[in-house]
Amino acid sequence: MLTATPILQHVGFRSPIVKPRHQCFLQPRSQRGHRGFIMESLYREAPEAVTYKLQVVEEAQRHKGEPRQKMPDMIDAIRAQLRSMGDGEISVSPYDTAWVALVKNVDGKGHSPQFPSCIDWIAQNQLPDGSWGDATFFLVQDRIINTLACIIALKFWNVHDERCKKGLSFIHKNMWRLPEDDENWTLAGFETIFPTLLEMAKDLGLDMPCDERILQEIYAKRDLKVSKIPKDLLHSVPTALLLSIEGMQGLDWKRLLKLQSPDGSFMSSATPTAYALMQTGDKKCLEFLDNIVNKFDGGVPFVHPVELYERLWVVDRLERLGISSYFRSEIKSCLDYAYRHWSEEGVGFTRDCAVRDIDDTAMGFRLLRLHGYRVSPDVFKRFEEEDGEFVVYPGQSNQSVSAMYNLYRAADQAAFFPGDDGVLRRGKSYCLEFLRERRASGELNDKWIISSGLPGEVAYGLDFPWKASLPRVETRMYLEQYGGSDNVWIGKVLHRMHLFNNDQFLKLARADFSDFQRLCRLEWHGLKRWCEKNNLEMHGVTPQSALRAYFLAAANIFEPDRDAERMGWARTAVIAQAISSCFLMSSNAYYTTTDITREGLISALTCDGCHTLARRGVKESTENGLLYALHELIDLLAPDNDASNSLREAWKAWLTDGHEPCEGNTAMLLVRTVEICSGRHCSANQTLKLSEYSQLEQLTSSICSKLGSIILSQVNRNGSTTENAENLEQQVDWEMQDLAQCVFQSCNATSRVTKQTFVHVARSYCYIAHSSPETVNSHIYKVIFQDVL
């Protein structure tokens, strides 16, 4: 038996009386009256105690004394970064810098480097242990390949002998550690590039440890991979193989030069371009290298530009961190750019990238669709293999967790326009199976990113599909998953994406969420006092059910300036539960109370009735007590007479419909209340067509009604009921897609926010149907009460 839930203890409530879970759901439908699915779900208590160790004081002490930058300053700083976005911010690669340093003077005047600044960069950026590579994350492959390339460049020009010796010593000491790396973190093309470097080093007289067993394994992998490379395909069309041509022999440069990008590069990458320049003397290659060396002051990155990749991931990070509302114009600029460069074959990391990939394409597709841009899912067909697998690039050697997660998110969140012929459904099915298998085996390290939060991201995405995910819950979880500047990306070398893996993003998101939590606690305290003043616990409103009602409102409508909408939702849900409880109690034969009729409540919802009750100022009976609270609520929420009349009509409509499905009726009451509290109800009537608004109402009501039936069917475990529940769930999925289509297609700003209200309410119903009471309690604690660290 429960004694008290930790959440209620934390907010200072006594424990409510706990009813067995089945007591609410086994009532005859006629006796449940207007309680509705979401109210019934709020009313139920967890079957087992949920244990939380509240350490708010300890967590606050841990951060005591930390300087807190003002949010406006952080917003301005980030906005300045976003508005100055150019070709993308990416870290310098020692490996690529070394290859560019090997380029001889193209004028042929003496033995000298074409890019001496690259030699200077190498000399100035050796790490204390003698290696080159990512300074804070030690991946043996990354350190070895960067270090080997750099000492080759130094030895080739016979400069910085001491640095060269120190680097060579590092290689001898650490070569044996290569098998320690996670196989999922193998650098792109490592098995072909590394043997090439070893042979170059031996040709320069460098003492290489060539007897290591691991080297023999790498050579075997190189031979196997080279034997599988379709040479004709390599020379015919742009492929990802172009990134590693410096590790290949027997190339036909006359044919390869036809695959050059418009900027003169090969795959916008310095190393294959430098190698091509060495072999051909092509002036366009030289021009690309000149530009990139000057731009990065002597060092060069793995690939550049990366502006499309950067813009898409910036938008994704800002939205998932819950701070996108501060940067609406900047986000629109990013998405406009992405849409201008969208193609029927998808997108890559830059505008001129001839090789598209499923990762950038899935991210772009999802974000563009959710912001009202019309893009076709047909782009994913080119990434679908005959055996049903979806690949990042054709011919890939192993699968990517993060890319498949992005495809899953695209298929889950953005598959709602008509005309989709099933490719998204197939993609979602493939990704679900792949990600679930990886999750079950604990193998969620990825080939493209090193992120401690990736397993948590994948777990949340699998456990909470878009229809059952609440915005503020997702943000709270992502605050723990987002690594900021700790995240490392994997290509031919490790590299950093400075703008969207940004500690400033994380600081602002934490500050914003902390402010949100402080506001939530104040609003919850006000709601609690209002419930106590109106004695709503006597009418079946438990502290926990009131808290859950507030949580659902706040987790969807979280912006500070939308407090009227948020509190309108929460208070309406609470009063609706109280009235429903009275209907339920008065219908029980063993319970005697004042006879409450719907007709009486409806007739009292007139201006005269309201004023009479207000003048009396008393609550002489259960009926009058609820009427008083309801009239007080209407006066509290309505900014003017028009809004007051609209609210009364909304309540009359809810009370009038005494037959099932009551869940849909309650959903409509919440939607109408939010819109009236916002002041949008008049403008919505002008901007939305009547047929469009009716369709939104019909879909939302139908979705919420079906979800009520699903939760009831979970009580009865016979086969026919289970089959019926599965059919209802499928219908809910279809209707949620229709609802999303209505909401996310292009429309003006006012009607878009109004449409999103329907989605918020529908998703809150999905969330309750999808989540156990323990899960809901856990989310309430994390979203409202647990300080963000």
Coordinates of N, CA and C in Angstrom, one line a residue, residues 347-488:
V347 N 20.7 15.7 -50.0 CA 21.8 16.7 -49.7 C 23.0 16.0 -49.1
G348 N 24.1 16.8 -49.1 CA 25.3 16.3 -48.5 C 25.7 17.4 -47.5
F349 N 27.0 17.4 -47.1 CA 27.4 18.3 -46.0 C 27.7 19.7 -46.6
T350 N 27.7 19.9 -47.9 CA 27.9 21.2 -48.5 C 27.0 21.4 -49.7
R351 N 26.8 22.6 -50.1 CA 26.0 22.9 -51.3 C 26.4 22.2 -52.6
D352 N 27.8 22.1 -52.8 CA 28.3 21.6 -54.0 C 28.7 20.1 -53.9
C353 N 28.3 19.4 -52.8 CA 28.7 18.1 -52.6 C 28.0 17.2 -53.6
A354 N 28.8 16.5 -54.4 CA 28.2 15.6 -55.5 C 27.8 14.3 -54.9
V355 N 28.2 14.0 -53.7 CA 27.8 12.7 -53.0 C 26.9 13.0 -51.9
R356 N 25.6 12.7 -52.1 CA 24.6 12.9 -51.0 C 24.7 11.7 -50.0
D357 N 24.3 12.0 -48.8 CA 24.2 11.0 -47.7 C 22.9 11.0 -47.0
I358 N 22.6 9.9 -46.4 CA 21.3 9.7 -45.8 C 21.2 10.5 -44.5
D359 N 22.3 10.8 -43.9 CA 22.3 11.5 -42.6 C 21.9 12.9 -42.8
D360 N 22.6 13.7 -43.6 CA 22.2 15.1 -43.9 C 20.8 15.1 -44.5
T361 N 20.5 14.2 -45.4 CA 19.2 14.2 -46.1 C 18.1 13.9 -45.1
A362 N 18.2 13.0 -44.2 CA 17.2 12.7 -43.2 C 17.0 13.9 -42.3
M363 N 18.1 14.5 -41.8 CA 17.9 15.7 -41.0 C 17.3 16.9 -41.7
G364 N 17.7 17.1 -42.9 CA 17.1 18.2 -43.7 C 15.6 17.9 -44.0
F365 N 15.3 16.7 -44.4 CA 13.9 16.3 -44.7 C 13.0 16.6 -43.5
R366 N 13.4 16.1 -42.3 CA 12.6 16.2 -41.1 C 12.4 17.7 -40.8
L367 N 13.4 18.5 -40.7 CA 13.3 19.9 -40.3 C 12.5 20.7 -41.3
L368 N 12.7 20.4 -42.6 CA 12.0 21.2 -43.6 C 10.5 20.9 -43.5
R369 N 10.2 19.6 -43.4 CA 8.8 19.3 -43.4 C 8.1 19.9 -42.1
L370 N 8.7 19.8 -41.0 CA 8.1 20.2 -39.8 C 8.0 21.8 -39.8
H371 N 8.7 22.4 -40.6 CA 8.6 23.9 -40.7 C 7.8 24.3 -42.0
G372 N 7.1 23.4 -42.6 CA 6.1 23.7 -43.6 C 6.7 23.7 -45.0
Y373 N 7.9 23.3 -45.2 CA 8.5 23.2 -46.6 C 8.0 21.9 -47.2
R374 N 7.7 21.9 -48.5 CA 7.3 20.7 -49.2 C 8.4 20.0 -49.8
V375 N 8.8 18.9 -49.3 CA 9.9 18.1 -49.8 C 9.4 16.6 -49.9
S376 N 9.9 15.9 -50.9 CA 9.4 14.6 -51.2 C 10.2 13.5 -50.5
P377 N 9.6 12.5 -50.0 CA 10.3 11.4 -49.4 C 11.0 10.5 -50.4
D378 N 10.8 10.7 -51.7 CA 11.4 9.9 -52.7 C 12.9 10.0 -52.6
V379 N 13.5 11.0 -52.0 CA 14.9 11.1 -51.9 C 15.5 9.8 -51.2
F380 N 14.7 9.2 -50.3 CA 15.2 8.1 -49.6 C 15.3 6.8 -50.4
K381 N 14.7 6.8 -51.6 CA 14.8 5.6 -52.4 C 16.2 5.3 -52.9
R382 N 17.0 6.3 -53.1 CA 18.3 6.1 -53.6 C 19.3 5.5 -52.5
F383 N 18.8 5.5 -51.2 CA 19.6 5.0 -50.1 C 19.0 3.6 -49.7
E384 N 18.0 3.1 -50.4 CA 17.4 1.8 -50.1 C 18.0 0.7 -51.0
E385 N 18.6 -0.3 -50.3 CA 19.2 -1.4 -51.1 C 18.1 -2.5 -51.4
E386 N 18.5 -3.3 -52.3 CA 17.5 -4.4 -52.7 C 17.1 -5.3 -51.6
D387 N 18.0 -5.5 -50.6 CA 17.7 -6.4 -49.5 C 16.9 -5.7 -48.4
G388 N 16.5 -4.4 -48.6 CA 15.7 -3.7 -47.6 C 16.5 -2.8 -46.7
E389 N 17.9 -2.9 -46.8 CA 18.7 -2.1 -45.9 C 18.8 -0.7 -46.4
F390 N 18.9 0.3 -45.5 CA 19.1 1.7 -45.8 C 20.5 2.0 -45.5
V391 N 21.2 2.7 -46.4 CA 22.6 2.9 -46.2 C 22.9 4.4 -46.2
V392 N 24.0 4.8 -45.5 CA 24.5 6.2 -45.6 C 25.0 6.5 -47.0
Y393 N 25.9 5.7 -47.4 CA 26.5 5.8 -48.8 C 26.4 4.4 -49.4
P394 N 26.2 4.3 -50.7 CA 26.3 2.9 -51.3 C 27.7 2.3 -51.1
G395 N 27.7 1.1 -50.8 CA 29.0 0.4 -50.7 C 29.6 0.6 -49.3
Q396 N 28.9 1.1 -48.3 CA 29.5 1.2 -47.0 C 29.8 -0.1 -46.4
S397 N 30.8 -0.1 -45.5 CA 31.3 -1.3 -44.9 C 30.6 -1.6 -43.6
N398 N 30.1 -0.7 -42.9 CA 29.4 -0.9 -41.6 C 28.3 0.2 -41.4
Q399 N 27.3 -0.1 -40.6 CA 26.2 0.7 -40.5 C 26.4 1.8 -39.4
S400 N 25.7 2.9 -39.5 CA 25.8 4.0 -38.6 C 24.6 4.1 -37.7
V401 N 24.8 4.1 -36.4 CA 23.7 4.3 -35.4 C 23.1 5.6 -35.5
S402 N 23.9 6.7 -35.6 CA 23.4 8.1 -35.6 C 22.6 8.4 -36.9
A403 N 23.1 7.9 -38.0 CA 22.4 8.1 -39.2 C 21.1 7.4 -39.3
M404 N 21.0 6.1 -38.8 CA 19.8 5.4 -38.8 C 18.8 6.0 -37.7
Y405 N 19.4 6.6 -36.7 CA 18.5 7.3 -35.7 C 17.9 8.5 -36.4
N406 N 18.7 9.2 -37.1 CA 18.1 10.4 -37.8 C 17.1 10.0 -38.9
L407 N 17.3 8.9 -39.6 CA 16.3 8.4 -40.5 C 15.0 8.0 -39.8
Y408 N 15.2 7.3 -38.6 CA 14.0 7.0 -37.8 C 13.2 8.2 -37.4
R409 N 13.9 9.2 -36.9 CA 13.3 10.4 -36.5 C 12.5 11.1 -37.7
A410 N 13.1 11.1 -38.8 CA 12.5 11.7 -40.0 C 11.2 10.9 -40.3
A411 N 11.3 9.6 -40.3 CA 10.1 8.7 -40.7 C 9.1 8.8 -39.6
D412 N 9.5 9.0 -38.3 CA 8.5 9.0 -37.2 C 7.8 10.4 -37.1
Q413 N 8.6 11.4 -37.3 CA 8.0 12.8 -37.1 C 7.5 13.5 -38.3
A414 N 7.9 13.1 -39.5 CA 7.6 13.9 -40.6 C 6.9 13.1 -41.8
A415 N 6.4 12.0 -41.5 CA 5.7 11.2 -42.5 C 4.2 11.5 -42.5
F416 N 3.9 12.6 -43.0 CA 2.5 13.0 -42.9 C 1.9 13.6 -44.1
F417 N 2.6 13.7 -45.2 CA 2.0 14.3 -46.4 C 1.4 13.2 -47.3
P418 N 0.4 13.5 -48.1 CA -0.2 12.5 -49.0 C 0.8 12.2 -50.1
G419 N 0.7 11.0 -50.7 CA 1.5 10.7 -51.8 C 2.7 9.9 -51.5
D420 N 3.0 9.8 -50.1 CA 4.2 8.9 -49.7 C 3.8 7.5 -50.1
D421 N 4.8 6.8 -50.8 CA 4.5 5.5 -51.3 C 5.0 4.4 -50.4
G422 N 5.4 4.7 -49.2 CA 5.8 3.6 -48.3 C 7.3 3.6 -48.0
V423 N 8.1 4.4 -48.7 CA 9.6 4.4 -48.4 C 9.9 4.8 -47.0
L424 N 9.1 5.8 -46.5 CA 9.3 6.2 -45.1 C 8.9 5.1 -44.1
R425 N 7.8 4.4 -44.4 CA 7.4 3.3 -43.6 C 8.4 2.2 -43.6
R426 N 9.0 1.9 -44.7 CA 10.0 0.9 -44.8 C 11.3 1.3 -44.1
G427 N 11.6 2.6 -44.2 CA 12.8 3.1 -43.5 C 12.6 3.1 -42.0
K428 N 11.4 3.4 -41.5 CA 11.1 3.4 -40.1 C 11.2 2.0 -39.6
S429 N 10.7 1.0 -40.3 CA 10.7 -0.4 -39.9 C 12.1 -0.9 -39.8
Y430 N 12.9 -0.6 -40.8 CA 14.3 -1.0 -40.8 C 15.1 -0.4 -39.7
C431 N 14.9 0.9 -39.5 CA 15.7 1.6 -38.4 C 15.2 1.1 -37.0
L432 N 13.9 0.8 -36.8 CA 13.5 0.3 -35.5 C 14.1 -1.0 -35.2
E433 N 14.2 -1.9 -36.2 CA 14.7 -3.2 -35.9 C 16.2 -3.1 -35.7
F434 N 16.9 -2.3 -36.5 CA 18.4 -2.1 -36.3 C 18.7 -1.5 -35.0
L435 N 18.0 -0.4 -34.6 CA 18.3 0.3 -33.4 C 18.0 -0.5 -32.1
R436 N 16.9 -1.3 -32.2 CA 16.5 -2.1 -31.1 C 17.5 -3.2 -30.9
E437 N 18.0 -3.8 -31.9 CA 19.0 -4.8 -31.8 C 20.3 -4.3 -31.2
R438 N 20.7 -3.1 -31.7 CA 21.9 -2.5 -31.1 C 21.7 -2.1 -29.7
R439 N 20.6 -1.6 -29.3 CA 20.3 -1.3 -27.9 C 20.3 -2.5 -27.1
A440 N 19.7 -3.6 -27.5 CA 19.6 -4.8 -26.7 C 21.0 -5.4 -26.5
S441 N 21.9 -5.2 -27.4 CA 23.3 -5.8 -27.3 C 24.2 -4.8 -26.7
G442 N 23.8 -3.5 -26.4 CA 24.6 -2.5 -25.8 C 25.6 -1.9 -26.7
E443 N 25.4 -2.1 -28.0 CA 26.4 -1.6 -29.0 C 25.8 -0.3 -29.7
L444 N 25.9 0.8 -29.0 CA 25.3 2.0 -29.6 C 26.4 3.0 -29.9
N445 N 27.7 2.6 -29.8 CA 28.7 3.5 -30.3 C 28.6 3.7 -31.8
D446 N 28.9 4.8 -32.3 CA 28.6 5.1 -33.7 C 29.9 5.4 -34.5
K447 N 29.8 5.2 -35.8 CA 30.9 5.4 -36.7 C 31.2 6.8 -37.1
W448 N 30.2 7.7 -36.8 CA 30.4 9.1 -37.1 C 30.6 10.1 -36.0
I449 N 30.2 9.7 -34.8 CA 30.3 10.6 -33.6 C 30.6 9.8 -32.3
I450 N 31.4 10.4 -31.5 CA 31.7 9.9 -30.2 C 30.9 10.8 -29.2
S451 N 29.9 10.2 -28.6 CA 29.0 11.0 -27.7 C 28.5 10.1 -26.6
S452 N 28.8 10.5 -25.4 CA 28.3 9.7 -24.3 C 26.8 9.7 -24.1
G453 N 26.2 10.7 -24.7 CA 24.7 10.8 -24.7 C 23.9 10.1 -25.7
L454 N 24.6 9.5 -26.7 CA 23.9 8.9 -27.9 C 23.1 7.7 -27.4
P455 N 23.5 6.8 -26.6 CA 22.6 5.8 -26.1 C 21.3 6.3 -25.5
G456 N 21.4 7.4 -24.7 CA 20.2 7.9 -24.1 C 19.3 8.6 -25.1
E457 N 19.9 9.2 -26.2 CA 19.1 9.8 -27.2 C 18.3 8.7 -27.9
V458 N 19.0 7.6 -28.3 CA 18.3 6.5 -29.0 C 17.3 5.9 -28.1
A459 N 17.6 5.6 -26.9 CA 16.6 5.0 -26.0 C 15.4 5.9 -25.8
Y460 N 15.5 7.2 -25.7 CA 14.3 8.0 -25.6 C 13.5 8.0 -26.9
G461 N 14.2 8.1 -28.0 CA 13.5 8.1 -29.3 C 12.7 6.8 -29.5
L462 N 13.3 5.7 -29.1 CA 12.6 4.4 -29.2 C 11.4 4.2 -28.2
D463 N 11.7 4.7 -27.0 CA 10.6 4.6 -26.0 C 9.5 5.6 -26.1
F464 N 9.8 6.7 -26.7 CA 8.8 7.8 -26.8 C 8.7 8.3 -28.3
P465 N 7.9 7.6 -29.1 CA 7.8 8.2 -30.5 C 7.2 9.6 -30.5
W466 N 7.3 10.2 -31.6 CA 6.9 11.6 -31.6 C 5.5 11.9 -31.1
K467 N 4.6 11.0 -31.4 CA 3.2 11.3 -31.0 C 3.0 11.2 -29.5
A468 N 3.9 10.6 -28.8 CA 3.8 10.4 -27.3 C 4.9 11.1 -26.6
S469 N 5.6 12.0 -27.3 CA 6.7 12.8 -26.7 C 6.3 14.2 -26.4
L470 N 6.4 14.7 -25.2 CA 6.1 16.0 -24.9 C 7.3 16.9 -25.0
P471 N 7.2 18.1 -25.6 CA 8.4 19.0 -25.8 C 9.3 19.2 -24.7
R472 N 8.7 19.5 -23.5 CA 9.6 19.8 -22.4 C 10.2 18.6 -21.7
V473 N 9.6 17.4 -21.9 CA 10.2 16.2 -21.4 C 11.4 15.9 -22.3
E474 N 11.2 16.0 -23.6 CA 12.3 15.7 -24.5 C 13.5 16.7 -24.3
T475 N 13.2 17.9 -24.0 CA 14.3 18.9 -23.8 C 15.0 18.5 -22.5
R476 N 14.2 18.2 -21.4 CA 14.9 17.8 -20.2 C 15.8 16.6 -20.3
M477 N 15.4 15.6 -21.1 CA 16.2 14.5 -21.3 C 17.5 14.9 -22.2
Y478 N 17.3 15.7 -23.2 CA 18.4 16.1 -24.1 C 19.4 16.9 -23.4
L479 N 19.0 17.7 -22.3 CA 20.0 18.4 -21.5 C 21.0 17.5 -20.9
E480 N 20.6 16.2 -20.7 CA 21.5 15.3 -20.1 C 22.3 14.5 -21.2
Q481 N 21.8 14.6 -22.4 CA 22.4 13.8 -23.5 C 23.3 14.7 -24.4
Y482 N 23.0 16.0 -24.5 CA 23.8 16.8 -25.3 C 25.2 17.1 -24.7
G483 N 26.2 16.7 -25.5 CA 27.6 16.8 -24.9 C 28.3 18.1 -25.1
G484 N 27.7 19.1 -25.9 CA 28.3 20.4 -26.1 C 29.7 20.1 -26.8
S485 N 30.7 20.8 -26.3 CA 32.0 20.8 -26.9 C 32.7 19.4 -26.7
D486 N 32.1 18.6 -25.8 CA 32.7 17.3 -25.6 C 32.5 16.3 -26.7
N487 N 31.5 16.5 -27.5 CA 31.2 15.6 -28.7 C 32.3 15.7 -29.7
V488 N 32.7 14.6 -30.2 CA 33.8 14.5 -31.2 C 33.2 13.8 -32.4

